[in-house]
Amino acid sequence: MMMIYFDNSATTQPWPSVLKTFTAVSEQYFGNPSSLHPQGARAQRLLDQARSQTADLLGVDKKEVVFTSGATEANVLALTGAAEAYQNRGNHIVTSAVEHPSVLETLKELERKGWEITYVSPDTEGNIHVSQIEKEIRHDTVLVSLMYINNEIGSIYPVEEIGKMLRTHPSVLYHVDYVQGAGKIPLDMYESGIDYLTISGHKFHSVKGIGALIVRNGRNLHPLFHGGGQEGKKRSGTENTAGAAAMARALRLSLEEAAVGNDKLRRWNARIEKVLRDYRGVTINSPVSRAPHILNFSLNGMKPEIIVQALASFEIFVSTTSACASKAGEESHVLKAMNLPGNRAAEAVRLSFSYDTKEEEIESFIEAWDEVYASLIGRRESVL
């Protein structure tokens, strides 16, 4: 029985060539980039190369790339760093109620420090509109923070249009969580008026422990860490040279796959949706217009953990809410914010694909789902 991994929004399997890069750099360029000796200088040159490659692939200036340990650190750095650097402008931030926990929990901490946070809710389709954000902008608004692609339901938010709207509010800074879009769906940081952009390597087949915050030239940021002043004095600590090199390679390979890969994922996503809709009690939670790699659904009256375990018996691995919340057994804050009828927020199952996903895996899932559904519905009705 082959393993079918449909939890790629949580993390992806590192590609072999990416692991090869990580291992080779770890073995051969292990010096501290801040050291003056030749081994340190070699590590610094490779780090600079990884920074330049990452910048070119994202269409930004290499000086704007700040390497971090991942998306959580990058999001916290963007929100806390911008809030502290620009607190003279006001104490108000606008965001959505469906952001990743690393954003929402950081904003809760800022609330405890006296900041006022406005949370915009999506409609029942999971969409957020420019007018909703614009309506909440005030004279003391310092920052707007919004994800590009929702990690649970795959909604694509209008970050470009919001950026254009914010041009009429030049004092308001703009942070975008690009974690689910990087390597998949292009985003022009400059055209979109974005000041801070978050990416995470392990979401596009790199290793864990490496990410980046892109900080637009001229934008200030109060650092979280103090020490040696690495990363342009924005993020102290010895740099992860091997991780940076691996992430740059993974990003390039992902973007090369995107043109053909996204078309395949859209077809397969739509195929599974069509099949699921034929089963009584199944409701699709993802919007019609969504990212190609995410599909979210609920089965009425069935706990998602039971579905996850039933599929796991077929070596098919899916998830419930975001990976950060699933272990806690929490209902989906995203679906709850959508104000959906019934108990769908507590019954959500997420399928998330990658460019490694194969058509035979889609067909195997469909066959397994038929057995899982019959078993679960039969068990439920026998209890009733």
Tab-separated table of C-alpha atoms in Angstrom:
chain	number	residue	atom	x	y	z
A	1	MET	CA	0.000	0.000	0.000
A	2	MET	CA	1.554	3.283	-1.101
A	3	MET	CA	1.596	6.304	1.160
A	4	ILE	CA	-0.539	9.206	-0.049
A	5	TYR	CA	0.369	12.488	1.586
A	6	PHE	CA	-2.365	15.130	1.327
A	7	ASP	CA	-1.200	17.426	4.140
A	8	ASN	CA	1.097	19.695	2.147
A	9	SER	CA	-0.279	22.907	3.629
A	10	ALA	CA	1.179	21.765	6.943
A	11	THR	CA	4.556	20.871	5.454
A	12	THR	CA	5.993	19.409	2.268
A	13	GLN	CA	8.497	16.633	1.707
A	14	PRO	CA	11.925	18.153	0.956
A	15	TRP	CA	13.035	17.406	-2.591
A	16	PRO	CA	16.141	15.191	-2.916
A	17	SER	CA	18.171	17.867	-4.702
A	18	VAL	CA	17.266	20.355	-1.962
A	19	LEU	CA	18.429	17.943	0.726
A	20	LYS	CA	21.602	17.385	-1.283
A	21	THR	CA	22.238	21.137	-1.307
A	22	PHE	CA	21.568	21.393	2.422
A	23	THR	CA	23.905	18.507	3.222
A	24	ALA	CA	26.687	19.687	0.916
A	25	VAL	CA	26.627	23.219	2.308
A	26	SER	CA	26.523	21.911	5.890
A	27	GLU	CA	29.570	19.758	5.221
A	28	GLN	CA	31.659	22.125	3.097
A	29	TYR	CA	30.582	25.645	4.137
A	30	PHE	CA	30.136	25.151	7.865
A	31	GLY	CA	32.005	28.297	8.864
A	32	ASN	CA	30.359	31.211	10.620
A	33	PRO	CA	29.675	33.870	7.949
A	34	SER	CA	30.790	36.545	10.430
A	35	SER	CA	34.251	35.004	10.871
A	36	LEU	CA	37.185	36.711	9.165
A	37	HIS	CA	39.050	33.565	8.125
A	38	PRO	CA	38.627	31.972	4.665
A	39	GLN	CA	36.108	29.366	5.811
A	40	GLY	CA	33.914	32.134	7.212
A	41	ALA	CA	34.355	34.151	4.017
A	42	ARG	CA	33.276	31.177	1.900
A	43	ALA	CA	30.156	30.765	4.014
A	44	GLN	CA	29.417	34.488	3.677
A	45	ARG	CA	29.728	34.328	-0.120
A	46	LEU	CA	27.340	31.396	-0.266
A	47	LEU	CA	24.877	33.156	2.048
A	48	ASP	CA	25.030	36.236	-0.177
A	49	GLN	CA	24.408	34.044	-3.205
A	50	ALA	CA	21.361	32.446	-1.571
A	51	ARG	CA	20.054	35.895	-0.649
A	52	SER	CA	20.500	37.165	-4.207
A	53	GLN	CA	18.810	34.100	-5.685
A	54	THR	CA	15.870	34.357	-3.289
A	55	ALA	CA	15.504	38.051	-4.067
A	56	ASP	CA	15.607	37.488	-7.834
A	57	LEU	CA	12.983	34.747	-7.634
A	58	LEU	CA	10.680	36.987	-5.588
A	59	GLY	CA	11.414	40.069	-7.692
A	60	VAL	CA	12.854	42.113	-4.833
A	61	ASP	CA	16.164	43.718	-3.835
A	62	LYS	CA	18.601	41.366	-2.115
A	63	LYS	CA	19.036	43.905	0.686
A	64	GLU	CA	15.355	43.424	1.513
A	65	VAL	CA	15.677	39.694	2.303
A	66	VAL	CA	15.935	38.946	6.028
A	67	PHE	CA	16.434	35.242	6.711
A	68	THR	CA	14.534	33.871	9.711
A	69	SER	CA	13.879	30.481	11.290
A	70	GLY	CA	10.526	30.243	9.523
A	71	ALA	CA	7.159	31.898	9.034
A	72	THR	CA	6.216	32.202	12.697
A	73	GLU	CA	9.316	34.218	13.494
A	74	ALA	CA	8.900	36.273	10.319
A	75	ASN	CA	5.270	37.094	11.120
A	76	VAL	CA	6.079	38.016	14.713
A	77	LEU	CA	9.008	40.137	13.543
A	78	ALA	CA	6.858	41.950	10.988
A	79	LEU	CA	3.981	42.692	13.354
A	80	THR	CA	5.868	43.426	16.551
A	81	GLY	CA	8.790	45.053	14.777
A	82	ALA	CA	6.610	47.400	12.738
A	83	ALA	CA	4.352	48.211	15.698
A	84	GLU	CA	7.301	49.231	17.856
A	85	ALA	CA	9.077	51.107	15.078
A	86	TYR	CA	6.007	53.139	14.075
A	87	GLN	CA	4.093	53.519	17.338
A	88	ASN	CA	4.382	57.283	16.981
A	89	ARG	CA	1.852	57.060	14.126
A	90	GLY	CA	-0.899	55.477	16.203
A	91	ASN	CA	-1.926	52.232	17.880
A	92	HIS	CA	-4.406	50.603	15.491
A	93	ILE	CA	-3.954	47.518	13.272
A	94	VAL	CA	-6.401	46.006	10.777
A	95	THR	CA	-6.339	42.278	10.036
A	96	SER	CA	-8.745	39.430	9.335
A	97	ALA	CA	-10.283	36.913	11.705
A	98	VAL	CA	-8.930	34.030	9.598
A	99	GLU	CA	-5.187	34.622	9.830
A	100	HIS	CA	-2.639	32.005	10.847
A	101	PRO	CA	-2.225	31.553	14.633
A	102	SER	CA	1.247	33.104	14.473
A	103	VAL	CA	-0.420	36.346	13.393
A	104	LEU	CA	-3.495	36.181	15.611
A	105	GLU	CA	-1.597	35.287	18.777
A	106	THR	CA	0.968	38.023	18.146
A	107	LEU	CA	-1.817	40.552	17.710
A	108	LYS	CA	-3.393	39.392	20.974
A	109	GLU	CA	-0.091	40.145	22.664
A	110	LEU	CA	-0.059	43.609	21.096
A	111	GLU	CA	-3.612	44.124	22.377
A	112	ARG	CA	-2.376	43.395	25.874
A	113	LYS	CA	0.193	46.125	25.347
A	114	GLY	CA	-2.472	48.668	24.456
A	115	TRP	CA	-2.856	48.270	20.705
A	116	GLU	CA	-6.329	48.217	19.200
A	117	ILE	CA	-6.900	45.457	16.645
A	118	THR	CA	-9.794	45.350	14.179
A	119	TYR	CA	-10.610	41.845	12.904
A	120	VAL	CA	-12.463	41.714	9.590
A	121	SER	CA	-14.590	38.583	9.053
A	122	PRO	CA	-14.998	36.819	5.705
A	123	ASP	CA	-18.335	36.180	4.034
A	124	THR	CA	-19.886	32.705	4.027
A	125	GLU	CA	-17.809	31.814	0.955
A	126	GLY	CA	-14.622	32.622	2.845
A	127	ASN	CA	-13.869	35.773	0.880
A	128	ILE	CA	-12.631	39.119	2.177
A	129	HIS	CA	-13.303	42.254	0.167
A	130	VAL	CA	-11.277	45.422	-0.314
A	131	SER	CA	-14.175	47.552	0.906
A	132	GLN	CA	-14.152	45.730	4.257
A	133	ILE	CA	-10.518	46.632	4.856
A	134	GLU	CA	-10.897	50.184	3.580
A	135	LYS	CA	-13.858	50.819	5.876
A	136	GLU	CA	-11.716	50.045	8.929
A	137	ILE	CA	-8.812	52.387	8.105
A	138	ARG	CA	-8.585	55.228	10.639
A	139	HIS	CA	-6.337	58.198	11.240
A	140	ASP	CA	-4.365	56.173	13.806
A	141	THR	CA	-4.049	52.970	11.744
A	142	VAL	CA	-0.419	51.894	11.567
A	143	LEU	CA	-0.600	48.538	9.804
A	144	VAL	CA	-2.776	46.224	7.721
A	145	SER	CA	-1.865	42.522	7.925
A	146	LEU	CA	-3.455	39.926	5.657
A	147	MET	CA	-2.573	36.495	4.314
A	148	TYR	CA	-2.537	35.921	0.558
A	149	ILE	CA	-3.910	32.365	0.586
A	150	ASN	CA	-5.837	30.924	3.492
A	151	ASN	CA	-4.095	27.817	4.769
A	152	GLU	CA	-7.309	26.008	5.729
A	153	ILE	CA	-9.796	26.632	2.912
A	154	GLY	CA	-7.608	27.993	0.105
A	155	SER	CA	-9.296	31.383	-0.306
A	156	ILE	CA	-7.208	33.827	-2.311
A	157	TYR	CA	-7.504	37.270	-0.787
A	158	PRO	CA	-7.273	40.456	-2.897
A	159	VAL	CA	-3.925	41.584	-1.536
A	160	GLU	CA	-2.961	43.387	-4.751
A	161	GLU	CA	-6.171	45.417	-4.788
A	162	ILE	CA	-5.871	46.181	-1.081
A	163	GLY	CA	-2.325	47.406	-1.690
A	164	LYS	CA	-3.557	49.749	-4.405
A	165	MET	CA	-6.268	51.036	-2.077
A	166	LEU	CA	-3.674	51.678	0.627
A	167	ARG	CA	-1.815	54.055	-1.687
A	168	THR	CA	-4.443	56.593	-0.688
A	169	HIS	CA	-3.342	56.007	2.921
A	170	PRO	CA	0.442	56.413	2.604
A	171	SER	CA	1.103	56.314	6.351
A	172	VAL	CA	-0.411	52.814	6.679
A	173	LEU	CA	2.064	49.934	6.409
A	174	TYR	CA	1.157	46.642	4.743
A	175	HIS	CA	2.182	43.108	5.779
A	176	VAL	CA	1.262	40.037	3.732
A	177	ASP	CA	1.641	36.445	4.903
A	178	TYR	CA	2.707	34.789	1.635
A	179	VAL	CA	3.410	31.380	3.147
A	180	GLN	CA	0.825	29.370	1.183
A	181	GLY	CA	1.474	31.252	-2.054
A	182	ALA	CA	5.263	31.357	-2.346
A	183	GLY	CA	6.501	28.989	-5.034
A	184	LYS	CA	2.947	28.507	-6.321
A	185	ILE	CA	1.124	31.736	-7.162
A	186	PRO	CA	3.238	34.783	-8.119
A	187	LEU	CA	2.873	38.027	-6.199
A	188	ASP	CA	4.549	41.312	-7.103
A	189	MET	CA	5.534	42.913	-3.811
A	190	TYR	CA	6.184	46.337	-5.312
A	191	GLU	CA	3.076	46.518	-7.513
A	192	SER	CA	0.985	45.378	-4.556
A	193	GLY	CA	2.451	48.053	-2.285
A	194	ILE	CA	3.579	45.490	0.283
A	195	ASP	CA	6.039	46.594	2.966
A	196	TYR	CA	6.609	43.256	4.744
A	197	LEU	CA	6.281	39.825	3.117
A	198	THR	CA	6.561	36.456	4.881
A	199	ILE	CA	7.707	33.149	3.341
A	200	SER	CA	8.577	29.726	4.786
A	201	GLY	CA	10.845	27.198	3.082
A	202	HIS	CA	9.240	23.975	4.266
A	203	LYS	CA	5.970	24.929	2.564
A	204	PHE	CA	7.633	24.546	-0.857
A	205	HIS	CA	9.817	21.469	-0.427
A	206	SER	CA	12.756	22.974	1.436
A	207	VAL	CA	13.963	21.972	4.879
A	208	LYS	CA	12.365	23.173	8.100
A	209	GLY	CA	13.961	25.937	10.136
A	210	ILE	CA	14.393	28.505	7.366
A	211	GLY	CA	12.153	31.298	6.137
A	212	ALA	CA	12.379	34.964	5.337
A	213	LEU	CA	10.792	38.313	5.943
A	214	ILE	CA	11.108	40.640	2.978
A	215	VAL	CA	11.370	44.176	4.336
A	216	ARG	CA	10.899	46.858	1.721
A	217	ASN	CA	13.741	49.338	1.444
A	218	GLY	CA	13.110	52.384	3.599
A	219	ARG	CA	10.795	50.578	6.030
A	220	ASN	CA	11.880	50.374	9.652
A	221	LEU	CA	11.659	47.366	11.908
A	222	HIS	CA	12.421	46.969	15.592
A	223	PRO	CA	14.344	43.673	15.980
A	224	LEU	CA	13.127	40.828	18.159
A	225	PHE	CA	16.641	39.555	18.830
A	226	HIS	CA	19.630	41.612	19.896
A	227	GLY	CA	23.195	40.492	19.509
A	228	GLY	CA	25.648	40.432	16.638
A	229	GLY	CA	23.562	42.556	14.293
A	230	GLN	CA	23.255	39.993	11.499
A	231	GLU	CA	20.685	40.309	8.717
A	232	GLY	CA	21.096	44.049	8.426
A	233	LYS	CA	20.676	44.428	12.208
A	234	LYS	CA	17.115	43.143	11.853
A	235	ARG	CA	17.699	39.584	13.068
A	236	SER	CA	20.739	38.808	15.206
A	237	GLY	CA	22.085	35.269	15.444
A	238	THR	CA	24.404	33.086	13.395
A	239	GLU	CA	22.880	32.644	9.960
A	240	ASN	CA	21.597	29.317	8.654
A	241	THR	CA	23.691	29.228	5.486
A	242	ALA	CA	22.727	25.685	4.516
A	243	GLY	CA	19.037	26.405	5.087
A	244	ALA	CA	19.176	29.601	3.035
A	245	ALA	CA	20.866	27.799	0.141
A	246	ALA	CA	18.358	24.950	0.296
A	247	MET	CA	15.396	27.339	0.382
A	248	ALA	CA	16.673	29.286	-2.622
A	249	ARG	CA	16.970	26.061	-4.604
A	250	ALA	CA	13.529	24.843	-3.533
A	251	LEU	CA	11.939	28.162	-4.461
A	252	ARG	CA	13.489	28.052	-7.936
A	253	LEU	CA	12.366	24.466	-8.522
A	254	SER	CA	8.845	25.222	-7.249
A	255	LEU	CA	8.442	28.171	-9.576
A	256	GLU	CA	9.640	26.044	-12.488
A	257	GLU	CA	6.934	23.498	-11.636
A	258	ALA	CA	4.182	26.060	-11.087
A	259	ALA	CA	3.022	26.672	-14.673
A	260	VAL	CA	2.229	23.029	-15.414
A	261	GLY	CA	1.779	21.908	-11.823
A	262	ASN	CA	-0.997	24.348	-10.955
A	263	ASP	CA	-3.095	23.271	-13.944
A	264	LYS	CA	-2.856	19.636	-12.848
A	265	LEU	CA	-3.710	20.480	-9.258
A	266	ARG	CA	-6.765	22.487	-10.342
A	267	ARG	CA	-8.090	19.534	-12.356
A	268	TRP	CA	-7.514	17.043	-9.564
A	269	ASN	CA	-8.892	19.397	-6.928
A	270	ALA	CA	-12.055	19.826	-8.996
A	271	ARG	CA	-12.323	16.073	-9.561
A	272	ILE	CA	-12.231	15.280	-5.849
A	273	GLU	CA	-14.717	18.061	-5.130
A	274	LYS	CA	-17.124	16.643	-7.724
A	275	VAL	CA	-16.840	13.164	-6.213
A	276	LEU	CA	-17.294	14.381	-2.629
A	277	ARG	CA	-20.425	16.345	-3.528
A	278	ASP	CA	-22.140	13.099	-4.535
A	279	TYR	CA	-22.000	11.806	-0.958
A	280	ARG	CA	-24.915	12.652	1.322
A	281	GLY	CA	-23.894	14.884	4.207
A	282	VAL	CA	-20.698	16.178	2.604
A	283	THR	CA	-20.365	19.951	2.279
A	284	ILE	CA	-17.507	21.723	0.527
A	285	ASN	CA	-16.151	24.564	2.667
A	286	SER	CA	-13.617	25.955	0.202
A	287	PRO	CA	-14.784	28.721	-2.144
A	288	VAL	CA	-15.225	28.075	-5.863
A	289	SER	CA	-12.304	30.363	-6.666
A	290	ARG	CA	-9.442	29.026	-4.565
A	291	ALA	CA	-5.799	28.037	-4.559
A	292	PRO	CA	-5.264	24.861	-6.584
A	293	HIS	CA	-3.648	22.909	-3.770
A	294	ILE	CA	-6.291	23.139	-1.006
A	295	LEU	CA	-9.755	21.585	-0.604
A	296	ASN	CA	-11.726	21.702	2.650
A	297	PHE	CA	-14.926	19.762	3.371
A	298	SER	CA	-17.139	18.612	6.234
A	299	LEU	CA	-19.137	15.435	6.766
A	300	ASN	CA	-22.262	16.215	8.746
A	301	GLY	CA	-22.238	14.735	12.234
A	302	MET	CA	-18.759	13.242	11.942
A	303	LYS	CA	-15.755	14.352	13.967
A	304	PRO	CA	-12.857	15.127	11.617
A	305	GLU	CA	-10.405	13.169	13.766
A	306	ILE	CA	-12.360	9.996	12.979
A	307	ILE	CA	-12.104	10.684	9.240
A	308	VAL	CA	-8.388	11.422	9.533
A	309	GLN	CA	-7.774	8.126	11.319
A	310	ALA	CA	-9.978	6.152	8.930
A	311	LEU	CA	-8.081	7.477	5.917
A	312	ALA	CA	-4.785	6.843	7.699
A	313	SER	CA	-5.662	3.136	7.760
A	314	PHE	CA	-5.339	3.335	3.969
A	315	GLU	CA	-2.012	5.177	4.317
A	316	ILE	CA	-3.717	8.411	3.229
A	317	PHE	CA	-2.712	11.352	5.383
A	318	VAL	CA	-4.927	14.442	5.633
A	319	SER	CA	-5.583	16.997	8.373
A	320	THR	CA	-8.306	18.882	10.175
A	321	THR	CA	-7.532	22.545	10.878
A	322	SER	CA	-4.088	24.121	10.578
A	323	ALA	CA	-1.246	21.986	11.897
A	324	CYS	CA	-0.725	24.513	14.700
A	325	ALA	CA	-4.286	24.016	15.961
A	326	SER	CA	-5.103	20.408	15.052
A	327	LYS	CA	-3.257	18.789	17.966
A	328	ALA	CA	-5.198	20.965	20.378
A	329	GLY	CA	-8.428	19.544	18.964
A	330	GLU	CA	-9.804	23.003	18.305
A	331	GLU	CA	-12.558	23.738	15.823
A	332	SER	CA	-11.592	25.731	12.770
A	333	HIS	CA	-11.435	29.426	13.625
A	334	VAL	CA	-11.601	30.085	9.880
A	335	LEU	CA	-14.922	28.320	9.353
A	336	LYS	CA	-16.228	29.756	12.614
A	337	ALA	CA	-15.461	33.271	11.348
A	338	MET	CA	-17.370	32.445	8.133
A	339	ASN	CA	-20.486	31.947	10.305
A	340	LEU	CA	-21.447	28.727	8.543
A	341	PRO	CA	-24.621	26.858	9.504
A	342	GLY	CA	-24.594	23.741	11.622
A	343	ASN	CA	-21.435	22.335	13.122
A	344	ARG	CA	-19.193	22.578	10.072
A	345	ALA	CA	-16.447	24.473	11.906
A	346	ALA	CA	-15.938	21.442	14.152
A	347	GLU	CA	-16.207	18.897	11.313
A	348	ALA	CA	-13.709	20.254	8.793
A	349	VAL	CA	-11.203	18.078	6.939
A	350	ARG	CA	-8.475	19.575	4.753
A	351	LEU	CA	-6.847	17.978	1.731
A	352	SER	CA	-3.751	19.786	0.492
A	353	PHE	CA	-1.707	18.722	-2.495
A	354	SER	CA	1.736	19.475	-3.909
A	355	TYR	CA	3.540	19.281	-7.229
A	356	ASP	CA	4.595	15.774	-6.177
A	357	THR	CA	0.967	14.626	-6.095
A	358	LYS	CA	0.193	12.027	-8.765
A	359	GLU	CA	-3.036	11.255	-10.573
A	360	GLU	CA	-3.063	7.682	-9.293
A	361	GLU	CA	-3.011	9.091	-5.753
A	362	ILE	CA	-6.142	11.090	-6.530
A	363	GLU	CA	-7.878	7.966	-7.822
A	364	SER	CA	-6.703	5.916	-4.843
A	365	PHE	CA	-8.118	8.541	-2.482
A	366	ILE	CA	-11.468	8.415	-4.280
A	367	GLU	CA	-11.603	4.615	-3.949
A	368	ALA	CA	-10.589	4.731	-0.291
A	369	TRP	CA	-13.077	7.490	0.475
A	370	ASP	CA	-15.931	5.326	-0.765
A	371	GLU	CA	-14.967	2.618	1.734
A	372	VAL	CA	-14.337	5.096	4.545
A	373	TYR	CA	-17.671	6.822	3.983
A	374	ALA	CA	-19.614	3.548	3.943
A	375	SER	CA	-17.889	2.391	7.115
A	376	LEU	CA	-18.358	5.637	9.024
A	377	ILE	CA	-21.946	6.232	7.982
A	378	GLY	CA	-22.819	2.618	8.744
A	379	ARG	CA	-21.222	2.891	12.179
A	380	ARG	CA	-23.022	6.169	12.904
A	381	GLU	CA	-26.427	4.859	11.831
A	382	SER	CA	-25.996	1.674	13.871
A	383	VAL	CA	-25.438	3.837	16.949
A	384	LEU	CA	-28.498	5.916	16.173
